[in-house]
Amino acid sequence: YFTAERTAVFLQDCERAGITAHQFADPDRALPYMRLLRERGSKIQFLGLHSQTEKLREIIAETRPIAMAHHGGVTDRLFAAGKASLVHAYVKKAHDCGVLAGVSAHNPDCIQRMADEGWEVDYFMCCFYFLTRKTAGKDVESPTLNIDYPFFKDDPKTMTQVVRQVPQPCLGFKIL
């Protein structure tokens, strides 16, 4: 349904309703509708969600976002594997490319660690549910709901405690 044309029309309707920003994840899919919007005079600002540091400069040049955030599932896996430095390198490269640098995560411990270590992150994207619990090596308790992922009733409380402690702006997602 969401062809480039329909997506452009949808986002134009959003803009008329007062929405000023849109997040994209797949640059190849987003670029056609982004071009249409810009040709039509849209002022919507774009934020990217991505994780391939080696392609970051090219993606930023093509899509011209105001910000790029490291993808949450990848963030959580890299932290669990002891490779948080790869996420940090992404943040630094986003800044080197002239955009705001964000990091998305499902695991509140990742957000807390970046804040505690003083990473130069401009914003966090915080999932209200720790959906990558298994890849983080956390013990799994009985879920309250299980719809492709286990949704634990106390996860939103845990993430919002972290959100209140970090100085950067936090965008909440998967709030349910």
Tab-separated table of C-alpha atoms in Angstrom:
chain	number	residue	atom	x	y	z
A	1	TYR	CA	0.000	0.000	0.000
A	2	PHE	CA	2.679	2.495	0.989
A	3	THR	CA	4.206	3.172	-2.398
A	4	ALA	CA	6.487	6.200	-2.709
A	5	GLU	CA	3.540	8.281	-3.939
A	6	ARG	CA	1.159	7.179	-1.173
A	7	THR	CA	3.833	7.681	1.462
A	8	ALA	CA	4.527	11.192	0.162
A	9	VAL	CA	0.798	12.039	0.256
A	10	PHE	CA	0.481	10.555	3.746
A	11	LEU	CA	3.434	12.598	5.021
A	12	GLN	CA	2.073	15.749	3.369
A	13	ASP	CA	-1.184	15.155	5.269
A	14	CYS	CA	0.859	14.690	8.454
A	15	GLU	CA	2.693	17.936	7.794
A	16	ARG	CA	-0.587	19.814	7.293
A	17	ALA	CA	-1.695	18.402	10.655
A	18	GLY	CA	1.398	19.877	12.328
A	19	ILE	CA	3.849	16.981	12.293
A	20	THR	CA	7.314	18.304	11.538
A	21	ALA	CA	9.543	15.211	11.524
A	22	HIS	CA	9.587	11.669	10.174
A	23	GLN	CA	11.923	8.797	10.960
A	24	PHE	CA	13.024	6.450	8.210
A	25	ALA	CA	14.871	3.165	8.589
A	26	ASP	CA	15.517	1.877	5.082
A	27	PRO	CA	17.241	4.570	3.003
A	28	ASP	CA	16.601	2.757	-0.286
A	29	ARG	CA	12.876	2.632	0.423
A	30	ALA	CA	12.722	6.152	1.869
A	31	LEU	CA	14.672	8.045	-0.772
A	32	PRO	CA	11.925	7.978	-3.459
A	33	TYR	CA	9.266	9.464	-1.172
A	34	MET	CA	11.745	11.893	0.363
A	35	ARG	CA	12.543	13.205	-3.121
A	36	LEU	CA	8.841	13.604	-3.901
A	37	LEU	CA	8.262	15.502	-0.670
A	38	ARG	CA	11.159	17.846	-1.268
A	39	GLU	CA	10.052	18.469	-4.865
A	40	ARG	CA	6.626	19.416	-3.485
A	41	GLY	CA	8.091	21.899	-1.008
A	42	SER	CA	7.744	19.863	2.166
A	43	LYS	CA	9.626	21.138	5.197
A	44	ILE	CA	9.463	17.831	7.110
A	45	GLN	CA	12.742	17.041	8.814
A	46	PHE	CA	14.070	13.501	8.511
A	47	LEU	CA	15.749	11.365	11.150
A	48	GLY	CA	17.403	8.137	10.089
A	49	LEU	CA	17.631	4.852	11.938
A	50	HIS	CA	20.526	2.762	10.716
A	51	SER	CA	23.554	0.802	11.914
A	52	GLN	CA	26.142	0.444	9.146
A	53	THR	CA	28.921	2.881	9.980
A	54	GLU	CA	30.723	2.207	6.694
A	55	LYS	CA	27.684	3.388	4.684
A	56	LEU	CA	26.768	6.327	6.910
A	57	ARG	CA	28.404	9.127	4.895
A	58	GLU	CA	26.742	7.926	1.673
A	59	ILE	CA	23.307	7.593	3.294
A	60	ILE	CA	23.522	11.047	4.845
A	61	ALA	CA	24.551	12.564	1.504
A	62	GLU	CA	21.611	10.910	-0.258
A	63	THR	CA	18.867	11.440	2.333
A	64	ARG	CA	19.994	14.718	3.980
A	65	PRO	CA	18.581	13.961	7.454
A	66	ILE	CA	18.986	16.206	10.491
A	67	ALA	CA	19.962	13.185	12.589
A	68	MET	CA	20.961	9.535	12.429
A	69	ALA	CA	20.410	7.049	15.250
A	70	HIS	CA	22.115	3.701	15.638
A	71	HIS	CA	19.514	0.923	15.337
A	72	GLY	CA	18.310	-0.406	18.713
A	73	GLY	CA	18.418	-4.142	18.088
A	74	VAL	CA	21.945	-3.860	16.741
A	75	THR	CA	22.950	-1.601	19.655
A	76	ASP	CA	21.746	-4.180	22.156
A	77	ARG	CA	23.525	-7.057	20.384
A	78	LEU	CA	26.812	-5.159	20.127
A	79	PHE	CA	26.733	-4.156	23.807
A	80	ALA	CA	25.990	-7.778	24.812
A	81	ALA	CA	28.923	-8.969	22.673
A	82	GLY	CA	31.325	-6.501	24.301
A	83	LYS	CA	31.496	-4.358	21.157
A	84	ALA	CA	29.963	-1.107	22.400
A	85	SER	CA	32.895	0.731	20.808
A	86	LEU	CA	31.320	0.065	17.392
A	87	VAL	CA	28.200	1.973	18.455
A	88	HIS	CA	30.392	4.772	19.777
A	89	ALA	CA	32.234	4.905	16.448
A	90	TYR	CA	28.868	5.309	14.691
A	91	VAL	CA	27.995	8.264	16.937
A	92	LYS	CA	31.323	9.920	16.191
A	93	LYS	CA	30.977	9.365	12.453
A	94	ALA	CA	27.434	10.799	12.410
A	95	HIS	CA	28.819	13.947	14.034
A	96	ASP	CA	31.717	14.006	11.563
A	97	CYS	CA	29.095	13.942	8.787
A	98	GLY	CA	27.395	17.008	10.261
A	99	VAL	CA	24.207	15.538	11.712
A	100	LEU	CA	22.860	14.946	15.199
A	101	ALA	CA	23.812	11.518	16.522
A	102	GLY	CA	21.337	9.317	18.342
A	103	VAL	CA	21.349	5.821	19.726
A	104	SER	CA	18.332	3.569	19.973
A	105	ALA	CA	18.128	0.690	22.449
A	106	HIS	CA	15.662	-1.742	23.956
A	107	ASN	CA	17.956	-2.497	26.872
A	108	PRO	CA	17.859	0.314	29.462
A	109	ASP	CA	21.332	-0.710	30.669
A	110	CYS	CA	22.773	0.391	27.300
A	111	ILE	CA	21.238	3.867	27.607
A	112	GLN	CA	22.416	4.189	31.201
A	113	ARG	CA	25.956	3.090	30.341
A	114	MET	CA	26.292	5.594	27.482
A	115	ALA	CA	25.053	8.384	29.738
A	116	ASP	CA	27.326	7.330	32.620
A	117	GLU	CA	30.345	7.189	30.289
A	118	GLY	CA	29.548	10.622	28.854
A	119	TRP	CA	29.125	9.618	25.231
A	120	GLU	CA	28.471	12.596	22.951
A	121	VAL	CA	24.982	11.309	22.039
A	122	ASP	CA	22.509	14.055	21.108
A	123	TYR	CA	19.401	11.976	21.800
A	124	PHE	CA	18.310	8.492	22.750
A	125	MET	CA	15.505	6.393	21.361
A	126	CYS	CA	14.183	4.275	24.209
A	127	CYS	CA	11.999	1.226	23.723
A	128	PHE	CA	9.535	0.824	26.558
A	129	TYR	CA	9.919	-2.948	26.268
A	130	PHE	CA	13.197	-4.836	26.529
A	131	LEU	CA	12.520	-6.999	23.476
A	132	THR	CA	16.151	-8.036	23.018
A	133	ARG	CA	16.352	-9.540	26.513
A	134	LYS	CA	17.567	-12.934	25.236
A	135	THR	CA	20.431	-11.471	23.171
A	136	ALA	CA	21.515	-9.412	26.167
A	137	GLY	CA	21.921	-12.582	28.235
A	138	LYS	CA	19.311	-11.532	30.791
A	139	ASP	CA	17.303	-14.137	32.653
A	140	VAL	CA	13.840	-14.372	31.175
A	141	GLU	CA	10.910	-14.434	33.549
A	142	SER	CA	7.334	-15.280	32.611
A	143	PRO	CA	5.979	-12.694	30.182
A	144	THR	CA	2.605	-11.078	30.680
A	145	LEU	CA	1.956	-11.096	26.935
A	146	ASN	CA	3.697	-12.968	24.160
A	147	ILE	CA	3.034	-11.550	20.705
A	148	ASP	CA	6.167	-12.450	18.697
A	149	TYR	CA	8.129	-10.913	21.579
A	150	PRO	CA	7.583	-11.204	25.322
A	151	PHE	CA	6.220	-7.983	26.805
A	152	PHE	CA	7.008	-7.676	30.508
A	153	LYS	CA	4.736	-5.449	32.580
A	154	ASP	CA	7.598	-3.766	34.499
A	155	ASP	CA	9.707	-2.892	31.433
A	156	PRO	CA	8.159	0.573	30.890
A	157	LYS	CA	8.861	1.488	34.517
A	158	THR	CA	12.489	0.405	34.201
A	159	MET	CA	13.098	2.344	30.969
A	160	THR	CA	11.354	5.501	32.214
A	161	GLN	CA	13.552	5.471	35.330
A	162	VAL	CA	16.572	5.591	33.024
A	163	VAL	CA	14.979	8.261	30.808
A	164	ARG	CA	14.513	10.499	33.864
A	165	GLN	CA	18.204	10.171	34.755
A	166	VAL	CA	19.900	10.927	31.429
A	167	PRO	CA	20.431	14.550	30.365
A	168	GLN	CA	19.755	13.978	26.649
A	169	PRO	CA	16.302	14.102	25.066
A	170	CYS	CA	14.706	10.666	24.805
A	171	LEU	CA	12.182	9.545	22.217
A	172	GLY	CA	10.035	6.695	23.518
A	173	PHE	CA	8.856	3.964	21.170
A	174	LYS	CA	6.855	0.736	21.376
A	175	ILE	CA	4.925	2.319	24.206
A	176	LEU	CA	1.783	0.222	23.666
